[in-house]
Each structure stands twice: as C-alpha cells, then as structure tokens.
XYZ file of N, CA, C and O in Angstrom:
572
model
N 164.046 32.332 49.658
C 164.971 33.339 49.199
C 165.415 34.151 50.399
O 164.609 34.680 51.134
N 166.715 34.264 50.618
C 167.242 34.996 51.752
C 167.387 36.472 51.473
O 167.171 36.949 50.370
N 167.762 37.182 52.528
C 167.968 38.617 52.397
C 169.298 38.903 51.724
O 170.236 38.128 51.829
N 169.381 40.034 51.037
C 170.642 40.465 50.427
C 171.583 40.910 51.544
O 171.140 41.366 52.600
N 172.905 40.768 51.343
C 173.852 41.259 52.336
C 173.631 42.738 52.609
O 173.151 43.468 51.738
N 174.001 43.159 53.802
C 173.821 44.560 54.180
C 174.462 45.469 53.131
O 175.565 45.232 52.685
N 173.750 46.511 52.728
C 174.241 47.450 51.736
C 173.993 47.004 50.304
O 174.365 47.688 49.378
N 173.370 45.840 50.120
C 173.084 45.386 48.777
C 171.592 45.172 48.634
O 170.901 44.808 49.574
N 171.120 45.374 47.443
C 169.709 45.156 47.143
C 169.642 43.998 46.166
O 170.217 44.054 45.089
N 168.968 42.971 46.550
C 168.799 41.836 45.645
C 167.818 42.245 44.562
O 166.718 42.684 44.844
N 168.220 42.100 43.320
C 167.377 42.524 42.212
C 166.392 41.454 41.794
O 165.533 41.700 40.993
N 166.530 40.263 42.296
C 165.596 39.219 41.926
C 165.956 37.937 42.634
O 166.781 37.922 43.529
N 165.350 36.842 42.207
C 165.564 35.576 42.877
C 166.774 34.824 42.384
O 167.438 35.211 41.439
N 167.080 33.730 43.062
C 168.159 32.850 42.638
C 169.521 33.335 43.053
O 169.686 34.378 43.663
N 170.513 32.532 42.687
C 171.886 32.831 43.071
C 172.386 34.137 42.473
O 173.118 34.864 43.092
N 172.037 34.439 41.243
C 172.602 35.600 40.581
C 171.629 36.721 40.362
O 171.862 37.558 39.523
N 170.530 36.767 41.050
C 169.568 37.829 40.844
C 168.448 37.372 39.928
O 168.210 36.190 39.741
N 167.759 38.302 39.323
C 166.603 38.039 38.484
C 166.960 37.107 37.330
O 167.755 37.455 36.471
N 166.409 35.896 37.327
C 166.599 34.929 36.243
C 168.056 34.790 35.824
O 168.385 34.724 34.652
N 168.964 34.781 36.797
C 170.381 34.644 36.483
C 171.076 35.963 36.249
O 172.252 35.985 35.930
N 170.371 37.067 36.382
C 170.993 38.377 36.240
C 171.814 38.702 37.475
O 171.845 37.961 38.453
N 172.498 39.807 37.421
C 173.367 40.210 38.514
C 172.580 40.717 39.711
O 171.510 41.279 39.572
N 173.156 40.513 40.893
C 172.661 41.202 42.087
C 173.291 42.583 42.058
O 174.455 42.723 41.721
N 172.522 43.579 42.404
C 172.974 44.961 42.284
C 173.231 45.530 43.665
O 172.312 45.645 44.474
N 174.479 45.889 43.942
C 174.806 46.491 45.232
C 174.255 47.914 45.282
O 174.024 48.553 44.243
N 174.058 48.405 46.472
C 173.570 49.780 46.641
C 174.538 50.777 46.024
O 174.120 51.758 45.405
N 175.840 50.527 46.160
C 176.846 51.442 45.607
C 176.793 51.451 44.079
O 176.874 52.518 43.452
N 176.672 50.276 43.463
C 176.588 50.210 41.999
C 175.313 50.874 41.508
O 175.324 51.602 40.512
N 174.202 50.632 42.205
C 172.935 51.255 41.822
C 173.039 52.771 41.902
O 172.580 53.481 41.001
N 173.661 53.281 42.955
C 173.812 54.733 43.109
C 174.667 55.313 41.982
O 174.360 56.392 41.456
N 175.731 54.616 41.603
C 176.588 55.100 40.518
C 175.822 55.156 39.204
O 175.904 56.145 38.474
N 175.062 54.117 38.906
C 174.306 54.067 37.657
C 173.221 55.150 37.642
O 172.980 55.784 36.616
N 172.589 55.386 38.787
C 171.521 56.389 38.868
C 172.029 57.828 38.779
O 171.297 58.710 38.325
N 173.285 58.059 39.193
C 173.816 59.425 39.209
C 173.788 60.017 37.799
O 174.291 59.434 36.862
N 173.164 61.152 37.672
C 173.055 61.877 36.401
C 172.342 61.085 35.309
O 172.502 61.370 34.121
N 171.560 60.086 35.672
C 170.897 59.235 34.689
C 169.994 60.020 33.745
O 169.854 59.657 32.569
N 169.415 61.094 34.208
C 168.502 61.864 33.357
C 169.221 62.554 32.204
O 168.578 63.015 31.260
N 170.535 62.582 32.239
C 171.325 63.207 31.178
C 171.538 62.270 29.983
O 172.105 62.690 28.970
N 171.122 61.011 30.107
C 171.415 59.995 29.100
C 170.151 59.272 28.670
O 169.226 59.115 29.457
N 170.130 58.776 27.452
C 169.029 57.922 26.988
C 169.032 56.621 27.789
O 167.999 56.120 28.182
N 170.236 56.057 27.982
C 170.423 54.861 28.797
C 171.458 55.178 29.859
O 172.571 55.627 29.543
N 171.134 54.952 31.114
C 172.087 55.190 32.199
C 173.255 54.220 32.099
O 174.375 54.527 32.489
N 172.990 53.039 31.550
C 174.018 52.015 31.410
C 173.616 51.036 30.333
O 172.473 51.038 29.866
N 174.578 50.199 29.972
C 174.333 49.081 29.064
C 174.930 47.845 29.728
O 175.987 47.926 30.364
N 174.245 46.727 29.593
C 174.716 45.466 30.160
C 174.459 44.353 29.158
O 173.481 44.400 28.412
N 175.332 43.359 29.132
C 175.149 42.245 28.216
C 174.052 41.320 28.744
O 174.094 40.880 29.891
N 173.069 41.062 27.895
C 171.962 40.174 28.241
C 170.841 40.899 28.942
O 171.058 41.801 29.743
N 169.638 40.500 28.612
C 168.477 41.177 29.195
C 168.322 40.914 30.679
O 167.806 41.763 31.410
N 168.788 39.752 31.177
C 168.679 39.491 32.608
C 169.525 40.483 33.403
O 169.083 41.017 34.416
N 170.751 40.715 32.968
C 171.612 41.669 33.668
C 171.060 43.083 33.567
O 171.010 43.826 34.550
N 170.636 43.465 32.364
C 170.063 44.797 32.195
C 168.819 44.970 33.065
O 168.641 46.001 33.713
N 167.974 43.941 33.108
C 166.750 44.017 33.912
C 167.071 44.160 35.392
O 166.411 44.920 36.108
N 168.085 43.450 35.865
C 168.466 43.564 37.279
C 168.808 45.003 37.625
O 168.370 45.529 38.643
N 169.588 45.646 36.770
C 169.972 47.041 37.020
C 168.806 47.993 36.832
O 168.644 48.944 37.606
N 167.985 47.760 35.819
C 166.855 48.655 35.599
C 165.865 48.567 36.752
O 165.348 49.590 37.214
N 165.608 47.366 37.252
C 164.693 47.225 38.388
C 165.264 47.835 39.660
O 164.542 48.442 40.447
N 166.572 47.677 39.873
C 167.199 48.204 41.089
C 167.314 49.722 41.079
O 167.292 50.347 42.133
N 167.431 50.314 39.879
C 167.676 51.758 39.790
C 166.479 52.555 39.298
O 166.431 53.765 39.493
N 165.551 51.882 38.610
C 164.398 52.552 38.000
C 164.817 53.569 36.934
O 164.137 54.579 36.726
N 165.932 53.311 36.251
C 166.378 54.133 35.128
C 166.640 53.201 33.936
O 166.881 52.011 34.124
N 166.598 53.725 32.707
C 166.782 52.874 31.527
C 168.181 52.262 31.442
O 169.188 52.954 31.592
N 168.216 50.954 31.173
C 169.467 50.223 30.981
C 169.319 49.408 29.692
O 168.362 48.659 29.536
N 170.271 49.595 28.778
C 170.240 48.898 27.492
C 170.685 47.451 27.654
O 171.702 47.179 28.270
N 169.918 46.542 27.059
C 170.303 45.125 27.022
C 171.081 44.886 25.735
O 170.510 44.894 24.651
N 172.375 44.692 25.851
C 173.224 44.426 24.692
C 173.148 42.937 24.378
O 173.345 42.100 25.263
N 172.822 42.599 23.150
C 172.797 41.203 22.747
C 171.519 40.460 23.052
O 171.490 39.239 22.997
N 170.474 41.170 23.398
C 169.196 40.511 23.635
C 169.182 39.657 24.882
O 169.881 39.928 25.854
N 168.389 38.587 24.860
C 168.133 37.777 26.041
C 169.405 37.237 26.684
O 169.636 37.391 27.866
N 170.253 36.586 25.897
C 171.447 35.986 26.505
C 172.750 36.575 26.009
O 173.816 36.030 26.265
N 172.691 37.674 25.298
C 173.906 38.348 24.850
C 174.416 37.913 23.497
O 175.447 38.398 23.047
N 173.701 37.020 22.817
C 174.202 36.502 21.542
C 173.558 37.124 20.307
O 174.006 36.887 19.195
N 172.515 37.929 20.478
C 171.881 38.581 19.329
C 172.692 39.804 18.910
O 173.234 40.502 19.761
N 172.761 40.097 17.618
C 173.537 41.250 17.151
C 172.769 42.567 17.276
O 172.592 43.300 16.323
N 172.308 42.853 18.481
C 171.537 44.065 18.713
C 171.927 44.695 20.041
O 171.808 44.034 21.065
N 172.430 45.904 20.028
C 172.766 46.666 18.832
C 174.033 46.107 18.191
O 174.772 45.357 18.835
N 174.279 46.514 16.969
C 175.538 46.122 16.343
C 176.652 46.939 16.990
O 176.392 47.997 17.594
N 177.888 46.494 16.873
C 178.992 47.312 17.397
C 178.984 48.730 16.827
O 179.206 49.697 17.568
N 178.684 48.868 15.552
C 178.648 50.209 14.929
C 177.548 51.067 15.557
O 177.751 52.242 15.848
N 176.366 50.474 15.780
C 175.276 51.222 16.418
C 175.656 51.630 17.838
O 175.402 52.762 18.253
N 176.252 50.703 18.591
C 176.628 51.010 19.967
C 177.657 52.140 20.004
O 177.532 53.070 20.802
N 178.654 52.067 19.146
C 179.655 53.142 19.093
C 179.000 54.481 18.782
O 179.362 55.510 19.371
N 178.031 54.487 17.876
C 177.328 55.727 17.549
C 176.553 56.258 18.753
O 176.560 57.471 19.017
N 175.898 55.373 19.511
C 175.191 55.803 20.719
C 176.160 56.425 21.716
O 175.881 57.461 22.323
N 177.310 55.800 21.891
C 178.301 56.300 22.843
C 178.839 57.651 22.379
O 178.906 58.604 23.166
N 179.195 57.748 21.113
C 179.736 59.011 20.585
C 178.719 60.141 20.657
O 179.084 61.305 20.804
N 177.429 59.801 20.587
C 176.365 60.806 20.702
C 176.032 61.130 22.154
O 175.155 61.952 22.421
N 176.722 60.482 23.108
C 176.485 60.759 24.525
C 175.200 60.163 25.058
O 174.630 60.669 26.030
N 174.722 59.067 24.477
C 173.445 58.488 24.890
C 173.559 57.416 25.972
O 172.546 57.023 26.540
N 174.774 56.922 26.250
C 174.968 55.859 27.241
C 176.063 56.294 28.203
O 177.139 56.716 27.771
N 175.818 56.191 29.508
C 176.810 56.618 30.493
C 177.797 55.514 30.855
O 178.999 55.710 30.801
N 177.307 54.355 31.267
C 178.175 53.270 31.739
C 177.968 51.989 30.941
O 176.876 51.733 30.446
N 179.017 51.191 30.898
C 178.927 49.812 30.428
C 179.220 48.944 31.637
O 180.271 49.093 32.269
N 178.292 48.066 31.995
C 178.435 47.205 33.167
C 179.165 45.941 32.730
O 178.663 45.173 31.924
N 180.361 45.728 33.270
C 181.213 44.657 32.765
C 181.464 43.537 33.747
O 182.202 42.631 33.432
N 180.879 43.565 34.904
C 181.125 42.500 35.886
C 180.010 41.483 35.874
O 178.853 41.823 35.691
N 180.387 40.235 36.080
C 179.407 39.206 36.403
C 178.727 38.523 35.259
O 177.533 38.639 35.078
N 179.441 37.800 34.450
C 178.734 36.984 33.487
C 179.313 37.048 32.111
O 180.508 37.068 31.928
N 178.429 37.089 31.106
C 178.819 36.846 29.740
C 179.357 38.022 28.975
O 179.548 37.928 27.785
N 179.618 39.136 29.611
C 179.956 40.318 28.842
C 181.254 40.221 28.069
O 181.437 40.890 27.089
N 182.177 39.365 28.473
C 183.419 39.258 27.735
C 183.498 37.939 26.976
O 184.527 37.560 26.476
N 182.371 37.238 26.877
C 182.349 35.989 26.119
C 182.420 36.300 24.641
O 181.774 37.196 24.158
N 183.144 35.490 23.939
C 183.168 35.579 22.485
C 182.526 34.328 21.936
O 181.789 33.642 22.615
N 182.875 34.032 20.710
C 182.473 32.753 20.166
C 181.027 32.614 19.826
O 180.308 31.869 20.470
N 180.598 33.341 18.831
C 179.256 33.121 18.318
C 179.271 31.873 17.460
O 180.156 31.046 17.554
N 178.319 31.738 16.593
C 178.255 30.563 15.728
C 179.485 30.480 14.844
O 179.955 31.477 14.329
N 180.001 29.271 14.698
C 181.136 29.056 13.824
C 182.416 29.673 14.347
O 183.330 29.911 13.582
N 182.478 29.956 15.632
C 183.684 30.510 16.222
C 183.852 31.999 16.003
O 184.873 32.563 16.345
N 182.890 32.661 15.415
C 183.009 34.091 15.198
C 182.670 34.821 16.488
O 181.939 34.321 17.330
N 183.204 35.989 16.636
C 182.956 36.775 17.840
C 181.534 37.318 17.816
O 181.071 37.800 16.793
N 180.836 37.242 18.946
C 179.490 37.800 19.006
C 179.570 39.323 19.028
O 180.591 39.901 19.375
N 178.473 39.957 18.632
C 178.425 41.418 18.640
C 178.651 41.956 20.047
O 179.379 42.930 20.237
N 178.064 41.291 21.057
C 178.233 41.789 22.428
C 179.674 41.656 22.896
O 180.179 42.535 23.603
N 180.368 40.591 22.506
C 181.780 40.450 22.867
C 182.611 41.523 22.172
O 183.552 42.075 22.758
N 182.269 41.844 20.931
C 182.964 42.913 20.216
C 182.746 44.267 20.872
O 183.672 45.078 20.988
N 181.525 44.511 21.316
C 181.215 45.762 22.016
C 182.003 45.827 23.321
O 182.626 46.850 23.638
N 181.995 44.739 24.087
C 182.718 44.712 25.361
C 184.207 44.944 25.151
O 184.847 45.683 25.927
N 184.783 44.342 24.127
C 186.211 44.526 23.853
C 186.502 45.974 23.456
O 187.501 46.558 23.902
N 185.645 46.563 22.641
C 185.823 47.956 22.239
C 185.747 48.882 23.457
O 186.576 49.776 23.622
N 184.772 48.641 24.315
C 184.624 49.444 25.528
C 185.876 49.329 26.403
O 186.434 50.336 26.848
N 186.329 48.098 26.642
C 187.491 47.874 27.508
C 188.743 48.551 26.953
O 189.586 49.031 27.721
N 188.873 48.609 25.648
C 190.059 49.207 25.026
C 190.014 50.731 24.997
O 191.060 51.375 24.874
N 188.826 51.318 25.133
C 188.699 52.758 24.908
C 188.222 53.601 26.087
O 188.302 54.827 26.021
N 187.726 52.964 27.164
C 187.134 53.768 28.229
C 187.674 53.423 29.603
O 188.176 52.324 29.837
N 187.537 54.355 30.509
C 188.048 54.250 31.872
C 187.211 53.274 32.683
O 185.984 53.369 32.726
N 187.921 52.362 33.342
C 187.278 51.344 34.183
C 187.249 51.832 35.629
O 188.236 52.356 36.134
N 186.117 51.659 36.281
C 185.983 51.951 37.707
C 185.286 50.761 38.359
O 184.473 50.097 37.727
N 185.634 50.484 39.601
C 184.968 49.414 40.342
C 184.154 50.049 41.450
O 184.686 50.816 42.258
N 182.873 49.737 41.470
C 181.946 50.306 42.445
C 181.109 49.171 43.012
O 180.453 48.452 42.264
N 181.153 48.985 44.312
C 180.342 47.948 44.945
C 180.627 46.563 44.392
O 179.713 45.761 44.256
N 181.887 46.301 44.045
C 182.267 45.002 43.520
C 181.937 44.793 42.049
O 182.101 43.702 41.517
N 181.480 45.827 41.366
C 181.091 45.748 39.961
C 182.028 46.630 39.139
O 182.323 47.753 39.528
N 182.461 46.107 38.013
C 183.280 46.907 37.109
C 182.372 47.645 36.146
O 181.563 47.032 35.436
N 182.500 48.958 36.155
C 181.771 49.824 35.236
C 182.784 50.529 34.351
O 183.856 50.919 34.828
N 182.461 50.706 33.106
C 183.262 51.547 32.221
C 182.490 52.833 32.027
O 181.323 52.812 31.626
N 183.140 53.958 32.315
C 182.519 55.263 32.151
C 182.689 55.670 30.690
O 183.789 56.008 30.258
N 181.612 55.625 29.941
C 181.665 55.894 28.505
C 181.784 57.368 28.179
O 181.822 57.742 26.999
N 181.909 58.190 29.209
C 182.173 59.623 28.996
C 183.637 59.936 29.261
O 184.051 61.080 29.102
N 184.414 58.924 29.644
C 185.831 59.133 29.990
C 186.723 58.181 29.200
O 187.080 57.110 29.670
N 187.118 58.577 27.980
C 188.008 57.720 27.203
C 189.379 57.626 27.854
O 189.831 58.552 28.533
N 190.044 56.476 27.659
C 191.412 56.339 28.165
C 192.322 57.147 27.256
O 192.006 57.393 26.080
N 193.451 57.584 27.794
C 194.381 58.375 26.997
C 194.887 57.559 25.826
O 195.170 56.373 25.947
N 194.973 58.200 24.678
C 195.472 57.552 23.484
C 194.462 56.677 22.758
O 194.778 56.053 21.761
N 193.237 56.626 23.272
C 192.224 55.764 22.616
C 191.483 56.531 21.555
O 191.340 57.690 21.549
C-alpha cells in the first residue's frame, strides 16, 4: 500500500480507501470536522464503506445512508428529511461512488438514491478537496 498524495490522508487500503470507500483529502476532512460538535452527524454518506472512511479520517460521527452498500432503506427518505430539518446533519457527501445510483429491486429507486436526489435538488453544493459536499444548512433559493 503506497502513501496518500501530499495533502491527503488515505482512509484505508485499496484503490478507493477502506474496503472500497472513499479516500478522504485533508481539505474534505477539515470541512466535515468544522463545527461537527453542533450536529448529531457531521455528515452523511451513501454506504457504510464511504461513511467509515470519513468517520475514521475525521473522528466525528458520519451517517451511513443505505447500510453496507447503499441499498438498504435506512434511513428512509422521510426519516432523513426529518433529521435534516431538525438540524442533526451538516453535510451530505456526494462524490465518489454509489450516491446517485438508482434502481433498487424491480427497477424502483433505492432509498439512498431518493435521498441523494432530494439533497441535490434542495441544498447548496460545494466542492472541497475534490469532493462534492452538500451543505444541509444552506438550502438553494426557491427550494
């Protein structure tokens, strides 16, 4: 296993980080950690591998949307919206992997894809360290 590029912290092994999760840049980790104590979850990421990569890199709570691979209906879109409206989640991590995948069983949209689509339609997108984050405290105008 090689070293992470300068300014980046490798969150785990393999090409994509811990068990296929994302590699977390220092800039993305700093953004997620900022004001983390103000939230139940500093961020949410689709799949437990991605969430684990961020949680290990930042040492702050990160919600795994959709369970292990993003296909479980946990939390439901309604639950996630309630968490966001209650101010419990700061960022949605949208770069690198399955977060915008749809197509659950029978061609239906997965809960995580529905959550990602809702986030993209309603919140401000920022790119930090090559990662797209949605700031769940900053709704887009008209949303």
